[in-house]
mmCIF file of C-alpha atoms in Angstrom:
data_model
loop_
_atom_site.group_PDB
_atom_site.id
_atom_site.type_symbol
_atom_site.label_atom_id
_atom_site.label_comp_id
_atom_site.label_asym_id
_atom_site.label_seq_id
_atom_site.Cartn_x
_atom_site.Cartn_y
_atom_site.Cartn_z
ATOM 1 C CA MET A 1 95.560 259.861 -229.499
ATOM 2 C CA PRO A 2 95.586 257.625 -232.508
ATOM 3 C CA ILE A 3 97.096 254.151 -232.002
ATOM 4 C CA HIS A 4 99.925 254.746 -234.795
ATOM 5 C CA SER A 5 100.947 257.706 -232.576
ATOM 6 C CA LEU A 6 101.328 255.638 -229.491
ATOM 7 C CA ARG A 7 103.286 252.882 -231.278
ATOM 8 C CA ALA A 8 105.651 255.645 -232.941
ATOM 9 C CA ARG A 9 106.302 257.215 -229.378
ATOM 10 C CA ARG A 10 107.075 253.540 -227.872
ATOM 11 C CA LEU A 11 109.309 252.908 -230.832
ATOM 12 C CA ILE A 12 111.203 256.179 -230.523
ATOM 13 C CA LEU A 13 111.454 255.730 -226.592
ATOM 14 C CA ALA A 14 112.895 252.304 -227.115
ATOM 15 C CA THR A 15 115.201 253.453 -229.801
ATOM 16 C CA ILE A 16 116.429 256.122 -227.506
ATOM 17 C CA ALA A 17 116.892 253.732 -224.556
ATOM 18 C CA MET A 18 118.845 251.346 -226.718
ATOM 19 C CA THR A 19 120.899 254.001 -228.104
ATOM 20 C CA MET A 20 121.808 255.281 -224.508
ATOM 21 C CA ALA A 21 122.738 251.723 -223.371
ATOM 22 C CA TRP A 22 124.996 251.013 -226.335
ATOM 23 C CA ALA A 23 126.740 254.524 -226.055
ATOM 24 C CA GLY A 24 127.381 253.757 -222.323
ATOM 25 C CA SER A 25 128.697 250.369 -222.861
ATOM 26 C CA SER A 26 130.660 251.408 -225.805
ATOM 27 C CA ALA A 27 132.539 254.005 -223.765
ATOM 28 C CA CYS A 28 134.254 251.166 -221.666
ATOM 29 C CA GLY A 29 137.619 250.004 -222.591
ATOM 30 C CA PRO A 30 138.645 246.427 -222.850
ATOM 31 C CA PHE A 31 140.030 246.261 -219.421
ATOM 32 C CA GLN A 32 136.481 247.184 -218.040
ATOM 33 C CA TYR A 33 135.821 243.551 -217.820
ATOM 34 C CA TYR A 34 139.239 242.143 -216.904
ATOM 35 C CA ASP A 35 139.012 239.162 -214.624
ATOM 36 C CA GLY A 36 142.343 238.091 -213.968
ATOM 37 C CA THR A 37 145.047 235.971 -215.650
ATOM 38 C CA GLY A 38 143.242 232.699 -215.053
ATOM 39 C CA LEU A 39 146.538 231.430 -213.454
ATOM 40 C CA HIS A 40 146.133 229.070 -210.527
ATOM 41 C CA ASP A 41 149.455 227.067 -210.186
ATOM 42 C CA ALA A 42 152.062 229.626 -208.807
ATOM 43 C CA THR A 43 153.406 228.721 -205.505
ATOM 44 C CA ALA A 44 154.633 231.222 -202.529
ATOM 45 C CA PRO A 45 158.088 229.977 -203.000
ATOM 46 C CA GLU A 46 158.048 230.971 -206.554
ATOM 47 C CA VAL A 47 156.666 234.347 -205.895
ATOM 48 C CA ALA A 48 158.997 235.093 -202.800
ATOM 49 C CA GLY A 49 162.135 237.123 -203.657
ATOM 50 C CA VAL A 50 163.015 240.609 -204.906
ATOM 51 C CA TRP A 51 161.116 242.273 -207.771
ATOM 52 C CA GLU A 52 162.058 245.522 -209.357
ATOM 53 C CA ASN A 53 160.839 248.207 -211.716
ATOM 54 C CA ILE A 54 162.216 251.783 -212.893
ATOM 55 C CA GLU A 55 163.459 254.435 -210.698
ATOM 56 C CA ASP A 56 164.923 252.287 -207.888
ATOM 57 C CA THR A 57 161.590 250.486 -207.157
ATOM 58 C CA ARG A 58 162.374 247.379 -205.383
ATOM 59 C CA VAL A 59 160.033 244.867 -203.417
ATOM 60 C CA ASP A 60 161.211 242.078 -201.309
ATOM 61 C CA LEU A 61 158.753 239.471 -200.712
ATOM 62 C CA ARG A 62 160.121 237.406 -198.029
ATOM 63 C CA ARG A 63 159.501 233.613 -197.366
ATOM 64 C CA ASP A 64 158.095 234.364 -193.994
ATOM 65 C CA GLY A 65 155.372 236.528 -195.385
ATOM 66 C CA THR A 66 156.943 239.943 -194.541
ATOM 67 C CA ALA A 67 157.885 242.507 -197.215
ATOM 68 C CA VAL A 68 160.208 245.560 -197.609
ATOM 69 C CA ILE A 69 159.057 248.061 -200.201
ATOM 70 C CA ARG A 70 161.122 250.799 -201.634
ATOM 71 C CA ARG A 71 159.751 253.398 -203.948
ATOM 72 C CA LEU A 72 156.713 251.679 -205.126
ATOM 73 C CA ASP A 73 153.932 253.662 -207.151
ATOM 74 C CA GLY A 74 150.319 253.720 -206.395
ATOM 75 C CA GLN A 75 147.893 251.320 -208.117
ATOM 76 C CA GLY A 76 145.012 252.363 -210.288
ATOM 77 C CA PHE A 77 144.062 256.169 -210.232
ATOM 78 C CA ASP A 78 146.702 256.411 -207.128
ATOM 79 C CA PHE A 79 149.398 256.405 -209.667
ATOM 80 C CA ASP A 80 148.231 259.650 -211.144
ATOM 81 C CA ALA A 81 149.122 261.419 -207.760
ATOM 82 C CA GLY A 82 152.763 260.550 -208.358
ATOM 83 C CA TRP A 83 153.666 259.568 -204.705
ATOM 84 C CA ARG A 84 155.875 256.536 -204.170
ATOM 85 C CA LEU A 85 156.026 254.681 -200.836
ATOM 86 C CA SER A 86 158.772 252.917 -198.886
ATOM 87 C CA GLY A 87 158.393 250.782 -195.836
ATOM 88 C CA THR A 88 157.652 247.327 -194.505
ATOM 89 C CA GLY A 89 154.547 245.125 -194.390
ATOM 90 C CA SER A 90 153.285 241.783 -195.440
ATOM 91 C CA TRP A 91 152.523 239.690 -198.444
ATOM 92 C CA GLU A 92 150.255 236.874 -199.365
ATOM 93 C CA LEU A 93 149.436 234.926 -202.421
ATOM 94 C CA THR A 94 145.646 234.351 -202.741
ATOM 95 C CA ASP A 95 143.624 232.425 -205.353
ATOM 96 C CA HIS A 96 140.399 233.835 -206.736
ATOM 97 C CA ASP A 97 138.252 232.671 -209.515
ATOM 98 C CA GLY A 98 139.969 234.753 -212.184
ATOM 99 C CA GLY A 99 143.536 233.636 -211.063
ATOM 100 C CA GLN A 100 145.980 234.414 -208.306
ATOM 101 C CA VAL A 101 146.988 237.616 -206.808
ATOM 102 C CA VAL A 102 149.668 238.822 -204.386
ATOM 103 C CA ASP A 103 148.218 241.103 -201.786
ATOM 104 C CA LEU A 104 151.042 243.381 -200.593
ATOM 105 C CA VAL A 105 150.337 245.518 -197.623
ATOM 106 C CA LEU A 106 152.351 248.371 -196.430
ATOM 107 C CA THR A 107 151.882 248.672 -192.730
ATOM 108 C CA LYS A 108 154.734 250.970 -191.596
ATOM 109 C CA ARG A 109 155.660 253.737 -194.029
ATOM 110 C CA THR A 110 159.281 254.742 -193.497
ATOM 111 C CA ASP A 111 159.529 257.082 -196.611
ATOM 112 C CA SER A 112 157.571 258.673 -199.322
ATOM 113 C CA GLY A 113 158.712 260.373 -202.571
ATOM 114 C CA THR A 114 157.495 261.643 -205.909
ATOM 115 C CA ARG A 115 158.001 259.825 -209.206
ATOM 116 C CA ILE A 116 160.100 261.317 -212.036
ATOM 117 C CA ASP A 117 158.079 261.914 -215.104
ATOM 118 C CA SER A 118 159.365 260.900 -218.597
ATOM 119 C CA ALA A 119 160.674 264.597 -219.174
ATOM 120 C CA GLY A 120 162.820 264.181 -216.181
ATOM 121 C CA GLY A 121 160.731 266.450 -213.818
ATOM 122 C CA ALA A 122 158.710 265.415 -210.878
ATOM 123 C CA ALA A 123 155.268 264.211 -211.600
ATOM 124 C CA ARG A 124 153.043 266.874 -212.534
ATOM 125 C CA PRO A 125 150.540 268.216 -210.022
ATOM 126 C CA SER A 126 146.815 268.330 -210.714
ATOM 127 C CA THR A 127 145.658 270.730 -213.401
ATOM 128 C CA THR A 128 142.359 271.053 -211.807
ATOM 129 C CA GLY A 129 143.837 273.280 -209.075
ATOM 130 C CA ALA A 130 142.875 270.732 -206.533
ATOM 131 C CA PRO A 131 145.601 269.868 -204.107
ATOM 132 C CA GLN A 132 147.343 266.504 -204.560
ATOM 133 C CA PRO A 133 146.531 264.046 -201.851
ATOM 134 C CA ALA A 134 149.298 263.269 -199.294
ATOM 135 C CA PRO A 135 151.006 259.949 -199.512
ATOM 136 C CA PRO A 136 148.957 257.410 -197.611
ATOM 137 C CA ALA A 137 150.574 256.035 -194.201
ATOM 138 C CA THR A 138 149.483 252.623 -195.107
ATOM 139 C CA TYR A 139 148.495 251.169 -198.570
ATOM 140 C CA THR A 140 147.550 247.732 -200.283
ATOM 141 C CA TRP A 141 148.529 246.663 -203.671
ATOM 142 C CA HIS A 142 147.006 243.781 -205.500
ATOM 143 C CA PHE A 143 149.701 242.218 -208.056
ATOM 144 C CA ASP A 144 147.977 239.716 -210.650
ATOM 145 C CA VAL A 145 150.215 236.807 -211.238
ATOM 146 C CA ASP A 146 150.856 235.290 -214.485
ATOM 147 C CA ARG A 147 153.692 233.430 -216.217
ATOM 148 C CA ASP A 148 156.032 234.959 -218.764
ATOM 149 C CA ASP A 149 156.968 233.123 -222.072
ATOM 150 C CA HIS A 150 159.583 230.981 -220.301
ATOM 151 C CA GLY A 151 157.049 229.712 -217.703
ATOM 152 C CA ARG A 152 158.456 232.093 -214.814
ATOM 153 C CA VAL A 153 156.092 233.860 -212.392
ATOM 154 C CA ALA A 154 155.366 237.499 -213.361
ATOM 155 C CA LEU A 155 153.657 240.172 -211.099
ATOM 156 C CA PHE A 156 151.791 243.288 -212.371
ATOM 157 C CA PHE A 157 149.022 245.736 -211.599
ATOM 158 C CA PHE A 158 147.021 248.266 -213.728
ATOM 159 C CA TYR A 159 147.838 252.163 -213.185
ATOM 160 C CA GLY A 160 145.917 255.070 -214.260
ATOM 161 C CA ASP A 161 142.600 254.832 -216.050
ATOM 162 C CA PRO A 162 141.701 250.932 -215.884
ATOM 163 C CA ASP A 163 140.198 251.191 -219.430
ATOM 164 C CA ALA A 164 143.564 252.228 -220.767
ATOM 165 C CA GLY A 165 145.296 248.792 -219.597
ATOM 166 C CA ASN A 166 148.410 250.444 -218.438
ATOM 167 C CA THR A 167 150.317 247.719 -216.651
ATOM 168 C CA TYR A 168 152.935 248.165 -214.054
ATOM 169 C CA ALA A 169 155.289 245.130 -214.355
ATOM 170 C CA MET A 170 157.589 243.867 -211.761
ATOM 171 C CA SER A 171 160.771 241.836 -212.962
ATOM 172 C CA ARG A 172 163.509 239.901 -211.208
ATOM 173 C CA PRO A 173 166.673 241.865 -210.821
ATOM 174 C CA THR A 174 169.246 240.852 -213.389
ATOM 175 C CA PRO A 175 172.350 239.150 -211.741
ATOM 176 C CA SER A 176 175.410 241.429 -212.012
ATOM 177 C CA ARG A 177 178.424 239.858 -213.567
ATOM 178 C CA PRO A 178 181.896 239.955 -211.795
#
């Protein structure tokens, strides 16, 4: 085999390898490399209290480290199953290189339900024909901790495909006016 043919083959193979590497890396969304909020100054008393989201979701993070959870959706791909969990458990504010996280653990499920979709019906079952998984008896959420524009603590996690960057944000309840 002539030398130039060997060089040409190596060049072609190198080009194919680089193209495949680029194609694989370009398929990743911006949240593929998410490493946290970078927040390290939140305190447990700031995080403790009641947090809410849509459809009657409520999480009470008590100062003693216990938690009461009502109708909280699954995190990550678990969100797509459509189940919502209620029960009791515990929580802890932890600090990692990328920032602080609230680890919320449901240890005793008291109820489960199904999320309502945006059209007003129950969350859609799988279109693949595969049965939807049953809601878990125990579950752990990892809420990222951040601060809003006013310096108040904010809690959120990603749901669905992580590359999409969909956030499930919890907020403090608005006080009712007399």
